[in-house]
Coordinates of C-alpha atoms in Angstrom, one line a residue:
X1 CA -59.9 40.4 -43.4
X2 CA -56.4 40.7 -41.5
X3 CA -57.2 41.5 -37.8
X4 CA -54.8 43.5 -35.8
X5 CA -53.9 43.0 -32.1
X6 CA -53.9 46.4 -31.0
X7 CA -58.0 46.6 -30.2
X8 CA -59.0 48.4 -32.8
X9 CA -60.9 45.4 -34.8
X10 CA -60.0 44.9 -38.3
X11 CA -57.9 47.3 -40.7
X12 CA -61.5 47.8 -42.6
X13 CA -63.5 49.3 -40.0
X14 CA -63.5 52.8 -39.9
X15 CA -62.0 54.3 -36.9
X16 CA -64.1 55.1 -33.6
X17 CA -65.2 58.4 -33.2
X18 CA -62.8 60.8 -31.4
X19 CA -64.0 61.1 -27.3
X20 CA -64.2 64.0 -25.6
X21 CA -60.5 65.2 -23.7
X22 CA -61.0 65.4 -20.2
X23 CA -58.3 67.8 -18.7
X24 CA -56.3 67.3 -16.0
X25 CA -54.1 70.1 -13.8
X26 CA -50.4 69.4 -13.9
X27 CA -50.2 68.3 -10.9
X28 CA -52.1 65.3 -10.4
X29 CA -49.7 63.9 -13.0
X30 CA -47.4 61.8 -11.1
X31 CA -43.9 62.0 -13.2
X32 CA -42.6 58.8 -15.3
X33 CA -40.6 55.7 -13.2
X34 CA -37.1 56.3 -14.3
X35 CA -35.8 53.1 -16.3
X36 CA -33.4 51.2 -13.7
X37 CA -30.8 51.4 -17.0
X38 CA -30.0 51.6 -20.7
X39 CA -32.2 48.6 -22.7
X40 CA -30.7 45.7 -24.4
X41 CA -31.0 45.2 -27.8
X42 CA -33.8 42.9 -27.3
X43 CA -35.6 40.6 -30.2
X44 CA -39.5 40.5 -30.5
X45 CA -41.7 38.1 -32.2
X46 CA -44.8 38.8 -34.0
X47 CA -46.3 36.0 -36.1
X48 CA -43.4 34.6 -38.1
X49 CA -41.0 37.9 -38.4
X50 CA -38.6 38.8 -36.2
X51 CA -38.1 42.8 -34.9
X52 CA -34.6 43.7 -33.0
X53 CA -35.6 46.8 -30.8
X54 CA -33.1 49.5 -29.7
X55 CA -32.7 52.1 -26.8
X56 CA -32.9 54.8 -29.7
X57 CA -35.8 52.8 -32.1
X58 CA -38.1 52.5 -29.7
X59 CA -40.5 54.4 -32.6
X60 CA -39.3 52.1 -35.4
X61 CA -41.9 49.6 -35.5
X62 CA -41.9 47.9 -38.8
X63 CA -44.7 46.7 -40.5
X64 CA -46.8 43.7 -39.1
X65 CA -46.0 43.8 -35.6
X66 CA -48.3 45.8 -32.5
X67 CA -47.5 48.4 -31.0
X68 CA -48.6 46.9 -27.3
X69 CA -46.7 43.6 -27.2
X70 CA -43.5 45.6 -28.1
X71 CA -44.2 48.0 -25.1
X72 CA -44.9 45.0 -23.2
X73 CA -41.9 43.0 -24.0
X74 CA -39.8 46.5 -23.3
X75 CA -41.2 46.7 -20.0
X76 CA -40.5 43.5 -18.7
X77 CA -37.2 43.1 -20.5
X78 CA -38.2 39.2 -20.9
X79 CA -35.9 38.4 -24.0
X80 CA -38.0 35.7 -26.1
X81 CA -36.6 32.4 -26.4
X82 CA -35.2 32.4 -30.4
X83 CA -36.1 29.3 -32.7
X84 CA -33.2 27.5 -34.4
X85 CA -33.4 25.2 -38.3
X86 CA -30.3 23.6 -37.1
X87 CA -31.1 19.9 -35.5
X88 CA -28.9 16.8 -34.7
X89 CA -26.5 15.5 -32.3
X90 CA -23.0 16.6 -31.3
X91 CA -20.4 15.9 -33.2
X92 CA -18.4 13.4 -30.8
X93 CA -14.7 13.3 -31.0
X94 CA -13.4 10.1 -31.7
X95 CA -11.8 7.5 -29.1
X96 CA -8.1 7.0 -29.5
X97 CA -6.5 3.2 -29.3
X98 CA -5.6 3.6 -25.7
X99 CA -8.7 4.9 -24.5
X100 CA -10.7 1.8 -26.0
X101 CA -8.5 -0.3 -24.7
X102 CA -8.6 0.8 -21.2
X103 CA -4.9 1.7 -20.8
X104 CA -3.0 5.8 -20.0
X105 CA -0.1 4.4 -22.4
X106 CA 0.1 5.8 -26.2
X107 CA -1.1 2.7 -28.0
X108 CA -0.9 4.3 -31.0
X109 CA 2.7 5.8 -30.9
X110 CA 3.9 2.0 -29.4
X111 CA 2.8 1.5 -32.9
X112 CA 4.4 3.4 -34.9
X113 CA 7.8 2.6 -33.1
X114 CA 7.1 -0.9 -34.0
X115 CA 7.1 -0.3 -37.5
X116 CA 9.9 1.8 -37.3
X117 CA 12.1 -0.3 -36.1
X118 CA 13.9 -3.1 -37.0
X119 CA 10.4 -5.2 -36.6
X120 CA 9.4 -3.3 -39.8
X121 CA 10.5 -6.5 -41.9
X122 CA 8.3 -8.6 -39.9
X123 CA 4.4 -8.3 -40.1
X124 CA 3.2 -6.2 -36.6
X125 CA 0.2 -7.4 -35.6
X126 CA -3.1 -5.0 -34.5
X127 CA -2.7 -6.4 -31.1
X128 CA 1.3 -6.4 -30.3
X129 CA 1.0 -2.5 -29.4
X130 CA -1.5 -3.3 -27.2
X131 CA -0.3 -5.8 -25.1
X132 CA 3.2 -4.1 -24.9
X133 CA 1.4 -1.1 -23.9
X134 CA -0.5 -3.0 -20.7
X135 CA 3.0 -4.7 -20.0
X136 CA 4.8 -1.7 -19.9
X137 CA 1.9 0.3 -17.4
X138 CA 2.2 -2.9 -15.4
X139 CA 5.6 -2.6 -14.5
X140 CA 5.5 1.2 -14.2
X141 CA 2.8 0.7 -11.4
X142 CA 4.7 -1.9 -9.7
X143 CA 8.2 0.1 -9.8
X144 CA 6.6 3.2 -8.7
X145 CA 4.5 1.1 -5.6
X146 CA 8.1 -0.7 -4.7
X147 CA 9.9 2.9 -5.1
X148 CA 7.2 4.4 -2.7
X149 CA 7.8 1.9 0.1
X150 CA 11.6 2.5 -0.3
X151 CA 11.0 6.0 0.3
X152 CA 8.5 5.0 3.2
X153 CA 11.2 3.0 5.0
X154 CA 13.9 5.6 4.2
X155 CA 11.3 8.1 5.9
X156 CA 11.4 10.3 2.9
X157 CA 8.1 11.8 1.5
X158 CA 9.3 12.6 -2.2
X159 CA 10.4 9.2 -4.7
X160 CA 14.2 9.8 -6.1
X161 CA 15.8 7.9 -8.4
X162 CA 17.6 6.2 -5.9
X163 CA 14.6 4.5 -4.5
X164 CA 14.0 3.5 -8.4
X165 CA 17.2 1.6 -8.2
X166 CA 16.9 -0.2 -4.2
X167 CA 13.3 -1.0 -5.5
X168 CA 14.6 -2.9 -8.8
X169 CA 17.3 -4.6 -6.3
X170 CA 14.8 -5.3 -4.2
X171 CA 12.7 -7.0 -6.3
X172 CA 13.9 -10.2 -8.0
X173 CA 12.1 -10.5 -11.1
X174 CA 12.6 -6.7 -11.7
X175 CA 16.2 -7.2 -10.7
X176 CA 16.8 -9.7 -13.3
X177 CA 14.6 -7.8 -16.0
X178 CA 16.7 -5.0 -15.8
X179 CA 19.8 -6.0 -14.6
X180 CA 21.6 -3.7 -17.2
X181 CA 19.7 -1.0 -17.0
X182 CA 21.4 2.2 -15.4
X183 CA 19.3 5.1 -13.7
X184 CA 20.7 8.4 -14.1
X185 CA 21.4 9.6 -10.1
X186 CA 20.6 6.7 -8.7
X187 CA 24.0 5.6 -7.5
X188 CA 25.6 2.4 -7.1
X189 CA 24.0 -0.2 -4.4
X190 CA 26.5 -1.2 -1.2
X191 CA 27.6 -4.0 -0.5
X192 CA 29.5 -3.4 3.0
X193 CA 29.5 -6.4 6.0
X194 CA 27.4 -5.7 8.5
X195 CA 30.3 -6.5 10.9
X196 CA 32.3 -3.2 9.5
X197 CA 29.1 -0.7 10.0
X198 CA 29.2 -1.3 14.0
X199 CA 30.9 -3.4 16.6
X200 CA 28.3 -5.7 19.1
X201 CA 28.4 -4.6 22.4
X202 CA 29.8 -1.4 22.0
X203 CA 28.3 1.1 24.3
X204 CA 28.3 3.6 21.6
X205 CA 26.3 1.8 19.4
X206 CA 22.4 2.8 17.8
X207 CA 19.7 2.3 20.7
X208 CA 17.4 1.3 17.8
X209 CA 18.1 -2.4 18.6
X210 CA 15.8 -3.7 20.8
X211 CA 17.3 -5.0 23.9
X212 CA 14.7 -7.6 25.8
X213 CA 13.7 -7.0 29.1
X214 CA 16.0 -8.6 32.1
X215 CA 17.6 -11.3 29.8
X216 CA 20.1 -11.0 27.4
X217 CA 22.8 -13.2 25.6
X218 CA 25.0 -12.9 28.9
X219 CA 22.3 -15.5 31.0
X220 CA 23.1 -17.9 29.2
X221 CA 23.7 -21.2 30.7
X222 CA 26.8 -22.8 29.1
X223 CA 28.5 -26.2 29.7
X224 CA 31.2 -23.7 31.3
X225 CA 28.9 -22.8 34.1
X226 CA 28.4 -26.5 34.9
X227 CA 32.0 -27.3 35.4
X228 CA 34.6 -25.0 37.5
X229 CA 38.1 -24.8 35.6
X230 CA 36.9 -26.2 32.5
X231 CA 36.5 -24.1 29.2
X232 CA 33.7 -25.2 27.1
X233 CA 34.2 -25.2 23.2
X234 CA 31.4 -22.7 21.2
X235 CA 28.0 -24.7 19.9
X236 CA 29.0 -26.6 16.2
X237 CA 26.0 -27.7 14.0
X238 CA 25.2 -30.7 14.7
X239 CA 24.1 -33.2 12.1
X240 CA 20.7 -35.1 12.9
X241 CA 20.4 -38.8 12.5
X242 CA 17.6 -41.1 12.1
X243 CA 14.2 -39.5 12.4
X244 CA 15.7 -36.2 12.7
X245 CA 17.1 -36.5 9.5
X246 CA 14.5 -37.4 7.6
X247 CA 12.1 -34.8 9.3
X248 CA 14.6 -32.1 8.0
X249 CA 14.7 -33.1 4.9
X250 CA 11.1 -32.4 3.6
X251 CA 11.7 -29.0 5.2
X252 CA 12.0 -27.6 1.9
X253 CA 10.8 -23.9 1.5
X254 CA 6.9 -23.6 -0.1
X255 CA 7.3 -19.7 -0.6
X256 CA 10.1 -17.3 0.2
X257 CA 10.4 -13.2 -0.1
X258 CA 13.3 -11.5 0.2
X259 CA 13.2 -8.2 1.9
X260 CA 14.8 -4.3 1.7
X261 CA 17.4 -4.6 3.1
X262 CA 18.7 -8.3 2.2
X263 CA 17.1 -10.9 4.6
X264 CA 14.9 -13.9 3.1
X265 CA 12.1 -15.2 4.7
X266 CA 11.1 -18.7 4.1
X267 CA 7.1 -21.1 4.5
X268 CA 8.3 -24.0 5.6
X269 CA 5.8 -26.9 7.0
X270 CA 7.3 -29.7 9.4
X271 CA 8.7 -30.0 12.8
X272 CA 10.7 -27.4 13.9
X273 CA 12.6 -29.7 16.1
X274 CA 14.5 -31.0 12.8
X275 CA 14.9 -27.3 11.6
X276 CA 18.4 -27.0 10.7
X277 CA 18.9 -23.7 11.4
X278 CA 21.0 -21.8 14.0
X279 CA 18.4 -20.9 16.9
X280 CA 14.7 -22.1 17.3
X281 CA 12.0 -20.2 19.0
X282 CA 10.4 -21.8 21.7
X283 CA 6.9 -19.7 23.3
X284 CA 6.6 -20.2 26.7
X285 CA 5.5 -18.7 29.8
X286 CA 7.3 -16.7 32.9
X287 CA 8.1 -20.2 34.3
X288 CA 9.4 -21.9 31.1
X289 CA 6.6 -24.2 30.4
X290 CA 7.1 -26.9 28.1
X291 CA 3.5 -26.8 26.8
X292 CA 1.9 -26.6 23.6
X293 CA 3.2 -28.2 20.0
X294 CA 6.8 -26.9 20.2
X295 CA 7.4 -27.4 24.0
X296 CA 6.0 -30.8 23.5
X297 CA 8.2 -31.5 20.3
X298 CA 11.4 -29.9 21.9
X299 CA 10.8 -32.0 24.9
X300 CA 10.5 -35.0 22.5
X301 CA 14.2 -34.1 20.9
X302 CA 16.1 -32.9 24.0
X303 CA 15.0 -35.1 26.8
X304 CA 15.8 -34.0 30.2
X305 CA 18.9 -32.1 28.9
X306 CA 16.1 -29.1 28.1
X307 CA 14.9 -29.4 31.6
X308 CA 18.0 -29.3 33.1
X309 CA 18.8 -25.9 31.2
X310 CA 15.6 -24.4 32.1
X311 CA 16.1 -25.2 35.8
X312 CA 19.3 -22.9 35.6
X313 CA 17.7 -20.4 34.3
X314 CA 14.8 -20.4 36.2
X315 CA 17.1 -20.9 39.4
X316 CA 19.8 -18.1 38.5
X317 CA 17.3 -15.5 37.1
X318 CA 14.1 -15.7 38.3
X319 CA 11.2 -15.9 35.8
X320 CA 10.9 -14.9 32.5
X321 CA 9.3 -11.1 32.5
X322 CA 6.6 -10.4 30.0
X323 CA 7.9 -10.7 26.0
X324 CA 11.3 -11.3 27.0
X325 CA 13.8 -13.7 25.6
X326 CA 16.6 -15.7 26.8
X327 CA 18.9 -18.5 25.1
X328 CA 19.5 -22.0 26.3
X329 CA 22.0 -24.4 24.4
X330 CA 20.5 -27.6 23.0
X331 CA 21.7 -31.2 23.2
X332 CA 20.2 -33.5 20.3
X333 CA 18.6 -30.9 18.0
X334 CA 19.8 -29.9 14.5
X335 CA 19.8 -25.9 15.7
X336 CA 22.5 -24.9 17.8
X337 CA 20.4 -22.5 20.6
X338 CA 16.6 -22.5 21.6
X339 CA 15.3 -19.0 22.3
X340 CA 12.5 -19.0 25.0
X341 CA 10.0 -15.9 25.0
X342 CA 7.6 -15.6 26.5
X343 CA 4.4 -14.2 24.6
X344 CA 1.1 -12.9 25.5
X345 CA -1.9 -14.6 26.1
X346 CA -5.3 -14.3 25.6
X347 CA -6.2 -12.7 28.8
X348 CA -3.6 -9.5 28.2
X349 CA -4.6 -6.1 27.4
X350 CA -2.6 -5.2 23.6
X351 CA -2.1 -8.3 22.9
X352 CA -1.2 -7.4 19.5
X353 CA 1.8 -4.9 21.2
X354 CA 3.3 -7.0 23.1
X355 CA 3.2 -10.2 20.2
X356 CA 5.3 -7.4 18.2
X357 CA 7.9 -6.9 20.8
X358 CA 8.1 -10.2 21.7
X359 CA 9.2 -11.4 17.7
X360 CA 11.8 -8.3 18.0
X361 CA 13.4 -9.1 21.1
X362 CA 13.8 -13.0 19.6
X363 CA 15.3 -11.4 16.7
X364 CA 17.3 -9.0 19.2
X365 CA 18.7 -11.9 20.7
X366 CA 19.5 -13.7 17.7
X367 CA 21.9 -10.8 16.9
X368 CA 23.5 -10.7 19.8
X369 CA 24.7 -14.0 19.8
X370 CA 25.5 -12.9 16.0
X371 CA 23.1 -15.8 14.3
X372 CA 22.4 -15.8 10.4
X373 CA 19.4 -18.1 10.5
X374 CA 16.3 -18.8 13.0
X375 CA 13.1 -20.5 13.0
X376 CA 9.9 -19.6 14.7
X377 CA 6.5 -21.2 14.4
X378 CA 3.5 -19.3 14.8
X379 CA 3.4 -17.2 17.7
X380 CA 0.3 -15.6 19.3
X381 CA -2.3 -17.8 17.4
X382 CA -1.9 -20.5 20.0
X383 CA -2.2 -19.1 23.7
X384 CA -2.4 -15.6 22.4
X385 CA -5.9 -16.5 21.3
X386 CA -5.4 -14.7 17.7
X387 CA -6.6 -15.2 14.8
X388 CA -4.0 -17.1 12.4
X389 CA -4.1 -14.5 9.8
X390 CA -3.7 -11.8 12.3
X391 CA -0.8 -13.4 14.2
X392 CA 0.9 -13.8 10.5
X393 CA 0.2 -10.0 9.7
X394 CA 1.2 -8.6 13.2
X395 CA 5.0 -11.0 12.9
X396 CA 5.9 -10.1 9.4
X397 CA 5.2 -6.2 10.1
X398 CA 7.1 -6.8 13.1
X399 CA 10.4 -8.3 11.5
X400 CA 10.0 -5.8 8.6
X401 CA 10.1 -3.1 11.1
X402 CA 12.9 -4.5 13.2
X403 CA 14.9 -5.3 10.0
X404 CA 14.2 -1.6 8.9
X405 CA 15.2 0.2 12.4
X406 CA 18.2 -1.6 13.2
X407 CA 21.9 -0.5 12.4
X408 CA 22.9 -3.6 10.9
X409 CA 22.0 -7.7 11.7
X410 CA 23.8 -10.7 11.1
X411 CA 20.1 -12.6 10.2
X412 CA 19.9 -13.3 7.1
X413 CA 17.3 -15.8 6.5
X414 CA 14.2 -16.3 8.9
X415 CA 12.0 -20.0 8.4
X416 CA 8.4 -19.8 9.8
X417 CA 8.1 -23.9 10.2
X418 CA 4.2 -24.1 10.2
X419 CA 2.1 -27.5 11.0
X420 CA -1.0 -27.6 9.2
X421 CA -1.7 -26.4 5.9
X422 CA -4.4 -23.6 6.7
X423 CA -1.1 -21.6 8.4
X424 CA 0.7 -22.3 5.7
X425 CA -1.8 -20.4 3.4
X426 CA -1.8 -17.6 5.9
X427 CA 1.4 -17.0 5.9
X428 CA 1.9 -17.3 2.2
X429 CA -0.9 -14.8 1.9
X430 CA 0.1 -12.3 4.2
X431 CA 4.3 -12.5 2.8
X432 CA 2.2 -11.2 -0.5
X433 CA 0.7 -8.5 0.9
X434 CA 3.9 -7.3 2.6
X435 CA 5.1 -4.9 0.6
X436 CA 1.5 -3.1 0.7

């Protein structure tokens, strides 16, 4: 016997006997809720069939389903959750070469090229594609960070083509790689002496140079201040001899990086009293102290000759104000001038500051006196109390930014003549990390 849900028991029974009507007046029939809105065509399961209910076929009850549970599901407007015989996963779209190889290049289309080129007669390996396409995103990266810090230094926000091209000629290995390459609008590079873009000492000149403190190249004590009437010849490079000699010839570079705008710097380990270079930097206090590795090692070299000088300038200028420089001419060293500055120490406040414009107003001076080479050990990590790799990071940025600001400079290649090996590491470090 089929039972039905409505109450009524089974389809067999007969029906119940009709109950009396109890009457009610009209009004203590409270009207119908209006509906908040039209229905939905809502679906309503019964069993196993399936009924689809309308606004107007709210009477249209097929056979097999109750008359309750579609009022019910009308009322609460609850649509039933519908059953589905399709099963399986998603049909996943398939990696191309580039993704499963981890690259943004079109391995794929690298390809093709390959095989439609003149390499069609030779036999393309599966993996050729691949590796050209890594090489080829390598170098993109790399010209696009070296094109970004030429527009950094050029204080632009947006990359041209013309930072494409001074970050190619920047770059050596780039340079060479695509030496006959030609960018389209990226113009030709200059080559124009720094002697024709402005004149030294003229009054007119960019203030971006920085000018040290109280000394400049006009203190400097000359054999023509020693002796009335006589006219002293300008400093000649002077050959070393015996120890000095030897010393300077292991001073061959361990690393060099060429920067922006031209200059080289050089990793040199040694004595910087055999540097044969133009100008040595010596760090020092207000009272031209010979302490420390290079005092003691210029002391060693000069004699009493570097005394004497730093007498006369003690005596005719007072002491040395705080990161300034001044120039003193040497005797028996291979550089022709000895640039005293005198750096901070441990106890100053920004020490970091003033260690930056101390290495510019060397470098200041050095341009004055219209040098193309200078040594300079490293400053700040000795009495400044800083960490080696911090007193590395703070003079490169320093020379990069000097470099960068001024108009033009007749340095062209700066040697960092380091005594142990741990510095030496430092530095190397920190010259690869410069362009970042």
């Amino acid at each position: 016997m089929e039972h039905c849900y409505c109450g009524y028991g089974y389809k067999d029974d007969p029906p119940p006997s009709p109950r009396r009507q109890v009457t009610r007046p009209l009004d203590s029939i409270s009207p119908p809720r209006p509906l908040p809105g039209p229905l939905p065509r809502l679906p309503v399961l019964c069993g196993t069939s399936a009924l689809v209910v309308g606004p107007g076929r709210a009477n249209a009850i097929s056979r097999g389903f109750c008359k309750k549970e579609v009022a019910d599901c009308l009322a609460h407007q609850t649509p039933p959750t519908m059953s589905t015989s399709r099963t399986g996963k998603k049909r996943r779209r398939p990696a191309s070469r580039s993704a499963r190889a981890g690259l943004q290049f079109p391995v794929g289309r690298i390809h093709r090229y390959m095989k439609s080129s003149e390499m069609r007669l030779r036999r393309v390996a599966v993996g050729a594609p691949i590796y050209t396409a890594a090489v080829m995103e390598y170098l993109s990266a790399e010209l696009l960070e070296l094109a970004g810090n030429a527009a950094r230094d050029n204080k632009k926000s947006r990359i041209t083509p013309r930072h494409l091209l001074l970050a190619i000629a920047n770059d050596e290995e780039l340079h060479t790689f695509l030496r006959g390459v030609t960018i389209p609008q990226g113009g030709v590079l200059p080559r124009v002496h720094p002697l024709l873009l402005m004149k030294k000492g003229d009054p007119n000149a960019s203030s971006t140079t920085a000018v040290p403190p109280q000394y400049s190249a006009s203190s400097v004590v000359t054999p023509a201040q020693k002796k009335v009437g006589v006219v002293a010849p300008t400093p000649r490079p002077k050959k070393a001899s015996g120890k000095g000699a030897k010393a300077n010839a292991s001073l061959n570079p361990l690393y060099k990086k060429k920067l922006f705008l031209g200059q080289t710097l050089h990793v040199v380990q040694g004595d910087i009293a055999a540097a044969n270079v133009q100008a040595v930097v010596h760090p020092t206090g207000s009272k031209f102290p010979l302490a420390g590795q290079v005092g003691a090692a210029l002391e060693a070299a000069e004699g009493f000759q570097l005394k004497k000088a730093l007498d006369e300038l003690m005596k005719n200028h007072g002491p040395l104000a705080p990161c300034g420089a001044t120039l003193s001419p040497t005797s028996h060293v291979p550089a022709d001038w000895i640039i005293h500055v005198n750096g901070p120490t441990h106890s100053d406040t920004n020490v970091e500051d003033k260690l930056a414009k101390s290495v510019k107003n060397c470098l200041a001076v050095a341009d004055q006196k219209n040098l193309a080479s200078i040594a300079l050990p490293s400053i700040g990590s000795g009495r400044g109390g800083l960490e080696k790799s911090d007193a590395a990071r703070i003079i490169l940025k320093a020379i990069h930014d000097y470099f960068v600001n001024v108009m033009a400079s007749s340095l062209k290649d700066v040697y960092f003549v380091l005594y142990d090996d741990e510095s030496v590491r430092v530095y190397k470090d920190e010259l690869a990390k410069l362009d970042a």
